[in-house]
mmCIF file of C-alpha atoms and ligand atoms in Angstrom:
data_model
loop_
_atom_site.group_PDB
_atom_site.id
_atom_site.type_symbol
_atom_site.label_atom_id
_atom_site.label_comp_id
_atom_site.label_asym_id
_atom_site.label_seq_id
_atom_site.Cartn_x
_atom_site.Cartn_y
_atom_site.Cartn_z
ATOM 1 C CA UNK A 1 105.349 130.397 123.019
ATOM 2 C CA UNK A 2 105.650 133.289 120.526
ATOM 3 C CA UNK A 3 109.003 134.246 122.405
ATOM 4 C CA UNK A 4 110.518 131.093 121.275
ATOM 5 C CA UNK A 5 110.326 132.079 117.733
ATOM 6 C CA UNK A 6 113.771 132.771 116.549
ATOM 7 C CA UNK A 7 116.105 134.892 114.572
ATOM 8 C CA UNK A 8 116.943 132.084 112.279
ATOM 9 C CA UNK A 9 113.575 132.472 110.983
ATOM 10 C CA UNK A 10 113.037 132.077 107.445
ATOM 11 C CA UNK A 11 113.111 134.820 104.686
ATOM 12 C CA UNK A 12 109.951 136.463 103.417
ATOM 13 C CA UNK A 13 108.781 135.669 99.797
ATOM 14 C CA UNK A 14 107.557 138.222 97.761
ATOM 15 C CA UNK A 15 103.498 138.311 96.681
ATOM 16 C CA UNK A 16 104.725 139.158 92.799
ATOM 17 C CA UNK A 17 107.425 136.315 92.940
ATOM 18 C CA UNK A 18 104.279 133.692 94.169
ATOM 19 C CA UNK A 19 102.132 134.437 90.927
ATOM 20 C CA UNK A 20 104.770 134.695 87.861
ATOM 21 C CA UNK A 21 106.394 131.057 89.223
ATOM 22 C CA UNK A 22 102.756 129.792 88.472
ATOM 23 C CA UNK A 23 104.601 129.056 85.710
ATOM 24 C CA UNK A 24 105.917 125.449 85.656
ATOM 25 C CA UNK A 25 107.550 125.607 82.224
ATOM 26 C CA UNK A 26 109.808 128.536 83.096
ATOM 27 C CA UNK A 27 110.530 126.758 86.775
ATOM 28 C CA UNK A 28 111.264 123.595 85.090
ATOM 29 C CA UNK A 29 113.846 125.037 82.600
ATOM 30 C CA UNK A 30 115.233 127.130 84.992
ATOM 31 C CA UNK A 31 115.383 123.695 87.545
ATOM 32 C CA UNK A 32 117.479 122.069 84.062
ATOM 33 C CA UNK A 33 119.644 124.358 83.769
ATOM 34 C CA UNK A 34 120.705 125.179 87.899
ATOM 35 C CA UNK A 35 123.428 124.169 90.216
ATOM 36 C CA UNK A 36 120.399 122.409 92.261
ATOM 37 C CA UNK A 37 123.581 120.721 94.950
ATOM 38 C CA UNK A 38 124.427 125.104 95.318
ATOM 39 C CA UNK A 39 120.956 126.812 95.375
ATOM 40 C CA UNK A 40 118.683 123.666 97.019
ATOM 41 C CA UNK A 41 118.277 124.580 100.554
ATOM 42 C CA UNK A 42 116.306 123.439 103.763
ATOM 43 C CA UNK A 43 114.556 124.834 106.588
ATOM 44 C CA UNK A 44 113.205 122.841 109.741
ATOM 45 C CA UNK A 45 110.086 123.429 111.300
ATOM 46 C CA UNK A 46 110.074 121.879 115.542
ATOM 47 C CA UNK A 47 107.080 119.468 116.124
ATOM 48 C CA UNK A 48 106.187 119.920 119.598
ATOM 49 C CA UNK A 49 105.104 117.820 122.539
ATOM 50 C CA UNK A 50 103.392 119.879 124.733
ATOM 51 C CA UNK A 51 102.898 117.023 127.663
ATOM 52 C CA UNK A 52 106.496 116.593 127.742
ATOM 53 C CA UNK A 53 107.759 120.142 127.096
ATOM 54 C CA UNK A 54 110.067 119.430 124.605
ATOM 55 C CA UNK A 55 110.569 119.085 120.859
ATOM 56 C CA UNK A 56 110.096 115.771 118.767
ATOM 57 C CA UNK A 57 111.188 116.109 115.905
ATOM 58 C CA UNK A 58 112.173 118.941 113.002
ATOM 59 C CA UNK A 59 110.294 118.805 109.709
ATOM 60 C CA UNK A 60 112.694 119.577 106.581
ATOM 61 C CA UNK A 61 110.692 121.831 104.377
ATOM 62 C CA UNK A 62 112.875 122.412 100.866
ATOM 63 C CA UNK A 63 113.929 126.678 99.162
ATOM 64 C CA UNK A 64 114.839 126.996 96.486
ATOM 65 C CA UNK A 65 117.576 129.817 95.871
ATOM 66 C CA UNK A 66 117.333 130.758 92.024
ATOM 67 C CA UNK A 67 119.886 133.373 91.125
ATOM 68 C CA UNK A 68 117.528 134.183 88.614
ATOM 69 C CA UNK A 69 114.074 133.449 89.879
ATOM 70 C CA UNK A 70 114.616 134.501 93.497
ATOM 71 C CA UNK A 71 113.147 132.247 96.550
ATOM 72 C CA UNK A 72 111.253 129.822 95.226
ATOM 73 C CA UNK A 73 108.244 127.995 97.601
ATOM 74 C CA UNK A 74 108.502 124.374 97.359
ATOM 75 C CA UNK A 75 104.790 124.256 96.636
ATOM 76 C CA UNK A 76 106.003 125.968 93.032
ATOM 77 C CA UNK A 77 108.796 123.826 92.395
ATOM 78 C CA UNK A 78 108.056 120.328 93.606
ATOM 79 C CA UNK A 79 105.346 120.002 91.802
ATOM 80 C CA UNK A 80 106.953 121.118 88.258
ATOM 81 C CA UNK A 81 109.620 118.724 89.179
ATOM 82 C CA UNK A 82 107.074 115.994 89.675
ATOM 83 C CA UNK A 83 106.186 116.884 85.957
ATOM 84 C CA UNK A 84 109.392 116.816 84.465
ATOM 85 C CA UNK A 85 110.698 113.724 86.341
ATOM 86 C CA UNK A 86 114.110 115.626 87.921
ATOM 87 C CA UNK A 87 112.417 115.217 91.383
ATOM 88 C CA UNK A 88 113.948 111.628 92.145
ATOM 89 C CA UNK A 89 117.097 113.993 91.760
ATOM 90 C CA UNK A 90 116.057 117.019 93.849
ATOM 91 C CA UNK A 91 114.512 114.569 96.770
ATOM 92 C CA UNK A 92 118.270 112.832 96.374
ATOM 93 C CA UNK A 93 120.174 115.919 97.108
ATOM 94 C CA UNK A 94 117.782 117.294 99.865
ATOM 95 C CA UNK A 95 117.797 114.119 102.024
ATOM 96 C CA UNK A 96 121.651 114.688 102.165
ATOM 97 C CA UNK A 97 121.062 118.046 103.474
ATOM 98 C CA UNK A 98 118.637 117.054 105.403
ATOM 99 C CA UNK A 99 120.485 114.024 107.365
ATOM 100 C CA UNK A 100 123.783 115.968 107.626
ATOM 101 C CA UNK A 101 122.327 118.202 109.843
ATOM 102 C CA UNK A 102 120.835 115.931 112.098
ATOM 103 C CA UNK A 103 124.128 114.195 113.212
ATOM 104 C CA UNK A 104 124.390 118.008 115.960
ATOM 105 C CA UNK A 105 120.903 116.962 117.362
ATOM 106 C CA UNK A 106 119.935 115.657 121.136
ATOM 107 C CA UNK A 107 119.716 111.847 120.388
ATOM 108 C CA UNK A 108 115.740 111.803 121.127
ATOM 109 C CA UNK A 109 115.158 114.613 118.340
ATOM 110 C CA UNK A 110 114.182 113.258 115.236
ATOM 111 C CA UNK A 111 114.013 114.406 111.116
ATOM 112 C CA UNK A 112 110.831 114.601 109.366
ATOM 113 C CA UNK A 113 111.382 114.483 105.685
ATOM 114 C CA UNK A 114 108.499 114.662 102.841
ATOM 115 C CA UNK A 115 108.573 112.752 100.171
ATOM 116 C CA UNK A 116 106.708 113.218 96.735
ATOM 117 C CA UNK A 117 104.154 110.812 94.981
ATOM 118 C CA UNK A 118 106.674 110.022 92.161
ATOM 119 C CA UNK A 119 109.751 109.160 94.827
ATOM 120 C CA UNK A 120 107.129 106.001 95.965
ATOM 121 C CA UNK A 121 106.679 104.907 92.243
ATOM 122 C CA UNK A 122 110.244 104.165 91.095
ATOM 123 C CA UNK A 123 111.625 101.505 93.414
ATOM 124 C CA UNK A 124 115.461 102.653 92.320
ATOM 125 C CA UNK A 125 114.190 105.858 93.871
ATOM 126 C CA UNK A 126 113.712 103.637 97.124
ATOM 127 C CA UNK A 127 116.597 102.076 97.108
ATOM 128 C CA UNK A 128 118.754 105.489 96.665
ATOM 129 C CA UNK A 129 117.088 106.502 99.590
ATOM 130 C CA UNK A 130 118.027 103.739 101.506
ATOM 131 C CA UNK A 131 121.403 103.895 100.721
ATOM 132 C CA UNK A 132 121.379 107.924 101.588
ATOM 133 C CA UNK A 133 119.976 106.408 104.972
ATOM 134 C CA UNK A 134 122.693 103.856 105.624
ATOM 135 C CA UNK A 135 125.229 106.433 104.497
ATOM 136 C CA UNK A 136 124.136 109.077 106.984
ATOM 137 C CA UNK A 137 125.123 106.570 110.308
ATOM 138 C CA UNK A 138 122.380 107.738 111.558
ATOM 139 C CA UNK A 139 119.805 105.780 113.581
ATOM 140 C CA UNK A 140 116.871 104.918 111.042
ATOM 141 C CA UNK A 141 114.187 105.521 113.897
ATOM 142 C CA UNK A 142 115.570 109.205 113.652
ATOM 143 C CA UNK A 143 114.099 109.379 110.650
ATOM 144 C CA UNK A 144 110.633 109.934 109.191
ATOM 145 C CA UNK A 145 109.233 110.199 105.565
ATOM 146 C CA UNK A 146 106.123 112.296 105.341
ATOM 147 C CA UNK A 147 103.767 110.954 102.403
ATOM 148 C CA UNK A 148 100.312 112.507 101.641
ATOM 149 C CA UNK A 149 96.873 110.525 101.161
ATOM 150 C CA UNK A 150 97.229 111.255 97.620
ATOM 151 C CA UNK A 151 100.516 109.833 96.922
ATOM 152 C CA UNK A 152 98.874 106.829 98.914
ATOM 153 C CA UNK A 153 95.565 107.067 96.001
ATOM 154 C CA UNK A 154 97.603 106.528 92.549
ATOM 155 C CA UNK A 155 98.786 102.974 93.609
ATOM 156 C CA UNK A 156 98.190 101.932 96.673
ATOM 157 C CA UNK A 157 100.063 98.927 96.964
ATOM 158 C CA UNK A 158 102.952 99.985 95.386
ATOM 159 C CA UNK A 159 103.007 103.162 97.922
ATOM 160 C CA UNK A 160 102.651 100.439 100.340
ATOM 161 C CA UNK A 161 105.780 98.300 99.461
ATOM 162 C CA UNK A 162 107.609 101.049 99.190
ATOM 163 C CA UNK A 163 106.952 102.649 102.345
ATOM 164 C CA UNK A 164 107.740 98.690 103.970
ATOM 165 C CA UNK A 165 110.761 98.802 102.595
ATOM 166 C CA UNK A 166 111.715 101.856 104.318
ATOM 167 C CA UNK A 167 110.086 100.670 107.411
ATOM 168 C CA UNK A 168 112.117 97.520 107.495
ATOM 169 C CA UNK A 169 115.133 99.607 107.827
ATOM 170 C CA UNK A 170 113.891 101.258 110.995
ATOM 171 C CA UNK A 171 112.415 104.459 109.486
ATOM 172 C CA UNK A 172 109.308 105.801 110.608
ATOM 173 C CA UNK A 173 106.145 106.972 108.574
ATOM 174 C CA UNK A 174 103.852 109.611 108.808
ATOM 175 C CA UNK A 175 100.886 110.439 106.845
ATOM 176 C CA UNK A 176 100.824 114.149 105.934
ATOM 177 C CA UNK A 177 97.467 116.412 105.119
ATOM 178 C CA UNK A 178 95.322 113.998 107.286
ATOM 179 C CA UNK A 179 91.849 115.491 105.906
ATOM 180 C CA UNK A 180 93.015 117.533 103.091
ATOM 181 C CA UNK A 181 92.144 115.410 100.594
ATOM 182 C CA UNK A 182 89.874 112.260 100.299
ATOM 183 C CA UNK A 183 90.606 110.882 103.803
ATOM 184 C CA UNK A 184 89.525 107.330 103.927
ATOM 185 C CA UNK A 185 88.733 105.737 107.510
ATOM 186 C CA UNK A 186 88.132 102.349 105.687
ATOM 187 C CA UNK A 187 92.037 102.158 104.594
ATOM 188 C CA UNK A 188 93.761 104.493 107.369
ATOM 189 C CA UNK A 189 94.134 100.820 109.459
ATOM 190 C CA UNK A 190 96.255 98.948 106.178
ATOM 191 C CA UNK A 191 98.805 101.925 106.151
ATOM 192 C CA UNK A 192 102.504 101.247 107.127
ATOM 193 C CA UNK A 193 102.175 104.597 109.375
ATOM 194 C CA UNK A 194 103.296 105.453 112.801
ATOM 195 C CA UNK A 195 101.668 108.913 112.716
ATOM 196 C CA UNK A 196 99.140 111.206 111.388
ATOM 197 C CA UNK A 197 99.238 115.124 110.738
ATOM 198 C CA UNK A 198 95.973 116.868 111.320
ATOM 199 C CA UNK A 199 96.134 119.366 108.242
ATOM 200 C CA UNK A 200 95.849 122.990 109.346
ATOM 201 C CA UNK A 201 92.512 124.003 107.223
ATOM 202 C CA UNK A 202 91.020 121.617 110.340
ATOM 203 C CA UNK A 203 92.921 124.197 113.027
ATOM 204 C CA UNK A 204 91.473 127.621 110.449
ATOM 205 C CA UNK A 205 88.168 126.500 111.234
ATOM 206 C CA UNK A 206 88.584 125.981 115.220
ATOM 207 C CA UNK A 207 87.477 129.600 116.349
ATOM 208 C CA UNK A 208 84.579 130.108 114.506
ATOM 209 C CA UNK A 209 83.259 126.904 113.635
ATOM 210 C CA UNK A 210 82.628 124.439 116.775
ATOM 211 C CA UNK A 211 82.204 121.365 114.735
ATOM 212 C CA UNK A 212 86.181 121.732 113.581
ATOM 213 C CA UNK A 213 86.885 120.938 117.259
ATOM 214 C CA UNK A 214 85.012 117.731 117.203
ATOM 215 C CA UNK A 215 86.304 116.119 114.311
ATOM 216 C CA UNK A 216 90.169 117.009 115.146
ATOM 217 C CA UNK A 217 89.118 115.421 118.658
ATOM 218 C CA UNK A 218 87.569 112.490 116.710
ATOM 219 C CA UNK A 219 90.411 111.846 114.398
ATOM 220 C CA UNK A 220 92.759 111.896 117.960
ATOM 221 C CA UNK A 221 90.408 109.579 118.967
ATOM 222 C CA UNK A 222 91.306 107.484 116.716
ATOM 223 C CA UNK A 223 95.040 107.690 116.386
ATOM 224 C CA UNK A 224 94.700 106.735 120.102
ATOM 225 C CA UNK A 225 92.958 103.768 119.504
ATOM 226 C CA UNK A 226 95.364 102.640 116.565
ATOM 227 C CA UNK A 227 98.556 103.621 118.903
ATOM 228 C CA UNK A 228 99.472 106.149 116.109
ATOM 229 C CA UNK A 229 100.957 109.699 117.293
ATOM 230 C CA UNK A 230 99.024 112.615 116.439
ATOM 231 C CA UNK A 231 100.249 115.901 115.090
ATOM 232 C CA UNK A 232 98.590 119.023 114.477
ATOM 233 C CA UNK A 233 99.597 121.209 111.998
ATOM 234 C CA UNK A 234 99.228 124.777 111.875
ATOM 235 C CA UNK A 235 99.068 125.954 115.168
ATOM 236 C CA UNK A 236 99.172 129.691 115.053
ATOM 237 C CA UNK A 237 97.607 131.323 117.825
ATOM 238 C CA UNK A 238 97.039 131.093 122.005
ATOM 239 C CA UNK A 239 93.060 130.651 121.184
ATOM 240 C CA UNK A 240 93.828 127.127 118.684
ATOM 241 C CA UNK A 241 96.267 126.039 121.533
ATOM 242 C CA UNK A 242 94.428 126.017 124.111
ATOM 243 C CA UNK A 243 91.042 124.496 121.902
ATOM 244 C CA UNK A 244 93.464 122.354 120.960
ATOM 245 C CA UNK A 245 94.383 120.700 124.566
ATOM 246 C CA UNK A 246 91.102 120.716 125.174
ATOM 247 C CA UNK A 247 90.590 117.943 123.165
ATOM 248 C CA UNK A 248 93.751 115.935 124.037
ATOM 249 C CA UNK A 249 95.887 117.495 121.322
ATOM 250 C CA UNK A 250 99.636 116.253 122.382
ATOM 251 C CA UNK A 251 101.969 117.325 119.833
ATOM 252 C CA UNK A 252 101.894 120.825 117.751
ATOM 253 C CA UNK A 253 103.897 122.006 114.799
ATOM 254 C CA UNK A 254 103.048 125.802 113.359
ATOM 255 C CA UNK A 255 104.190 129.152 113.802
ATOM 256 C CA UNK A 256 103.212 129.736 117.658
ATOM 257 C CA UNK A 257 105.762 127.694 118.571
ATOM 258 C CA UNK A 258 108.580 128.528 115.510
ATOM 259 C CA UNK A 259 108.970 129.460 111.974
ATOM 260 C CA UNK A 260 110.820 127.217 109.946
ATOM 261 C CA UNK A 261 114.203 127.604 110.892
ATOM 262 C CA UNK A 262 118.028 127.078 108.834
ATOM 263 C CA UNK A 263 120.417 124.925 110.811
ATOM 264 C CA UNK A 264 121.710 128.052 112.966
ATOM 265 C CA UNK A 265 118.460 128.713 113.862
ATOM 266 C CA UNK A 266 117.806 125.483 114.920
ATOM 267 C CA UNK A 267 121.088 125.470 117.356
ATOM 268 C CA UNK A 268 119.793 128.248 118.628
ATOM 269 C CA UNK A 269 116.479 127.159 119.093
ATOM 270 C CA UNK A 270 117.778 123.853 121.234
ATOM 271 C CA UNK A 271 120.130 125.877 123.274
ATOM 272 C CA UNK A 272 116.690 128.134 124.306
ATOM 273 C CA UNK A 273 114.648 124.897 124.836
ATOM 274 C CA UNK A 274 117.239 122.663 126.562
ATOM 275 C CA UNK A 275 118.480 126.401 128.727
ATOM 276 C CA UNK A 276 114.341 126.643 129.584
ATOM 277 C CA UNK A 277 114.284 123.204 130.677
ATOM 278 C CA UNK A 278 117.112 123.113 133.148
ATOM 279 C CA UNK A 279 116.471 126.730 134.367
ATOM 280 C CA UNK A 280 113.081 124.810 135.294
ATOM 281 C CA UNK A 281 114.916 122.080 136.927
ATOM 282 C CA UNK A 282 116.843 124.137 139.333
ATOM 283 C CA UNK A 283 113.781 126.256 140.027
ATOM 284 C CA UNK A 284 112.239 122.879 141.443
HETATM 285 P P1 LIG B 301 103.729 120.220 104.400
HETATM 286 O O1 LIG B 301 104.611 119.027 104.399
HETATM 287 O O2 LIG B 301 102.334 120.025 104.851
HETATM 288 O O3 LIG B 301 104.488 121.302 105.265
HETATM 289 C C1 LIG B 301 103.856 122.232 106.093
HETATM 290 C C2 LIG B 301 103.755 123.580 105.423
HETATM 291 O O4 LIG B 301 103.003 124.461 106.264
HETATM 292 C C3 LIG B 301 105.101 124.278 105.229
HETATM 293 O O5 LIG B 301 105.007 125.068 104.067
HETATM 294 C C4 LIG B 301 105.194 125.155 106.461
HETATM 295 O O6 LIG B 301 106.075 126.242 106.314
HETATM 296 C C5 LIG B 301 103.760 125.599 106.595
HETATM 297 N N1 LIG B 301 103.421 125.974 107.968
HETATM 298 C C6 LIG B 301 103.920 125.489 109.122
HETATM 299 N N2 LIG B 301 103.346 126.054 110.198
HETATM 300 C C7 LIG B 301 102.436 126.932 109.721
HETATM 301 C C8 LIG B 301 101.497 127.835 110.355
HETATM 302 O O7 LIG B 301 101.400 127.943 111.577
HETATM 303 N N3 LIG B 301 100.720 128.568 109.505
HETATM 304 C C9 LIG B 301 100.810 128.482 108.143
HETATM 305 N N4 LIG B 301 100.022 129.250 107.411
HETATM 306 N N5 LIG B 301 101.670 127.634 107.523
HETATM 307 C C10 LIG B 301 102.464 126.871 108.309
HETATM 308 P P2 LIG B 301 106.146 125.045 102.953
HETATM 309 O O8 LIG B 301 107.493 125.000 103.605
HETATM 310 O O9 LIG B 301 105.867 126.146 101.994
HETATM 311 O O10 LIG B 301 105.928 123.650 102.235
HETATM 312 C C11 LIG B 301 104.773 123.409 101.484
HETATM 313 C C12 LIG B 301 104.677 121.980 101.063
HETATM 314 O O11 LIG B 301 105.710 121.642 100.128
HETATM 315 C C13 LIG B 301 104.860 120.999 102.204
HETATM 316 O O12 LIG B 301 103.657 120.866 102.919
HETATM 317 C C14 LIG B 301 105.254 119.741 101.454
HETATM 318 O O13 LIG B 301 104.116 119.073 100.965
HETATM 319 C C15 LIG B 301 106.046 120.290 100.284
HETATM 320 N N6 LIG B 301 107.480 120.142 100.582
HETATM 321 C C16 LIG B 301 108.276 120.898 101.374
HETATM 322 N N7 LIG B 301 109.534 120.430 101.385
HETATM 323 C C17 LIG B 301 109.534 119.330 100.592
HETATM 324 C C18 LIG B 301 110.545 118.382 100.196
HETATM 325 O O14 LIG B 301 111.710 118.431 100.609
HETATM 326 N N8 LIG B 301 110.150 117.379 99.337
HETATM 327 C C19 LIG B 301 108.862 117.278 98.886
HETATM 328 N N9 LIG B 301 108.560 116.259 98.054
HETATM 329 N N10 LIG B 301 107.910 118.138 99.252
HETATM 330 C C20 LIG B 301 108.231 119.159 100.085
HETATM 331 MG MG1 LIG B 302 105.085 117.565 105.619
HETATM 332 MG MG1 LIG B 303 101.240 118.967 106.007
HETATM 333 MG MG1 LIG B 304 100.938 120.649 102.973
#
């Protein structure tokens, strides 16, 4: 699988950039005062189903392109502009992005898009996304919102409403980080969620610690048994593959199989996979 990854690949971030934008107060000024429609940018990341052979879905994961702060991880920006508040705005402008891309995709390919604690507390912020949806013409069931447990935690029921309302429009759900946080089996059932992401500190443990294995296979287990899909997150090497399908692991996202990718890159990518596919269908 390591062949597939592509040029398109994303850029490399710099060690010294990671530690100075520790500093929220300089991002967040710096956020104020930027073109964020110009220097907001996104990258998508396959999710694979390796019984089928084929890509799911793509996973939109935000950069941020700072004139003067340089590449900016969203793990360093998000979360200063969950402080500040502008991240209704940001998650505004990078669903557009995200869905205008989508319209070149094989129909069956879907977009995974993560959205942050604060976008499931304001219920305008809802109902701009909504209307971003219905702009887009595209098919809601193409689309996914990612949530994590702990944007599930602060209010429950409000995260619950919210994600119902974009559930009634056809959209799909997926809860992100599955065992990253404080992973409750006694609520997983009440969630609004057609999927679950294994988080990758699960698939870091596989090779040396035995036990990982059995609690990934337990928590596939049990997406089985709630008819939810399963994704594992991650996935970086031959040896966590192949643990993986041991244990009935159906659908991978991580660097074996790509890098996050910018919309060339993903073009690219398809033409490779949907090529591979019909080179094997002549073969046969
Ligand atoms: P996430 O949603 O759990 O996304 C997966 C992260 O794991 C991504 O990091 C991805 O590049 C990385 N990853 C994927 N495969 C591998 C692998 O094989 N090995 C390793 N070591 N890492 C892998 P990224 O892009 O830096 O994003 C970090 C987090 O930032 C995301 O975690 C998500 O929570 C958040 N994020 C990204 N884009 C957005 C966005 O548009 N809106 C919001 N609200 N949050 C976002
Ligand atoms: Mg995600
Ligand atoms: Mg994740
Ligand atoms: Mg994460």
């Amino acid at each position: 699988y390591a062949k597939q990854n592509l040029r398109g690949a994303a850029v490399v971030f710099s060690q010294k950039h990671e530690t100075e934008l520790r500093d929220f107060g300089l991002i967040d000024q710096t956020l104020r005062s930027s073109d964020l429609e110009q220097e907001l940018f996104i990258l998508f990341q396959p999710q694979y189903d390796i019984v089928e052979n084929r890509t799911i879905s793509f996973e939109a994961l935000a950069r941020w392109n700072s004139p003067k702060l340089g590449l900016v991880r969203p793990d360093a920006f998000i979360k200063a502009a969950e402080r500040s508040g502008l991240i209704s705005q940001i998650t505004l402008i990078l669903l557009r992005k995200a869905l205008a891309v989508v319209q070149d995709w094989p129909e069956h390919i879907r977009i995974s898009f993560n959205l942050s604690t604060r976008d499931l507390r304001s219920s305008t912020a809802i109902a701009d996304i909504c209307e971003i949806v219905r702009d887009s013409g595209l098919d809601p069931r193409r689309i996914e919102f990612e949530i994590t447990e702990t944007a599930m935690l602060s209010d429950f029921d409000q995260a619950c409403e919210a994600l119902n309302r974009l559930k009634s429009m056809g959209c799909r759900i997926a809860l992100d980080d599955f065992g990253s946080g404080y992973s409750s089996f006694s609520y997983i059932h009440r969630l609004p969620v057609n999927k679950i992401k294994i988080d990758r500190s699960f698939v870091v443990q596989l090779v040396k610690h035995p036990t990982a294995q059995k609690i990934i296979k337990t928590i596939i287990d049990l997406c089985k048994n709630l008819h939810l899909d399963c994704v594992i997150e991650g996935v970086e090497t031959e040896t966590e593959l192949a643990k993986l399908k041991q244990v009935g692991a159906r659908y991978i996202q991580g660097f074996l199989f790509s890098k996050p990718l910018t919309a060339d890159g993903v073009d690219e990518y398809l033409e490779r996979e949907t090529g591979t596919r019909h080179s094997h269908a002549t073969e046969a």
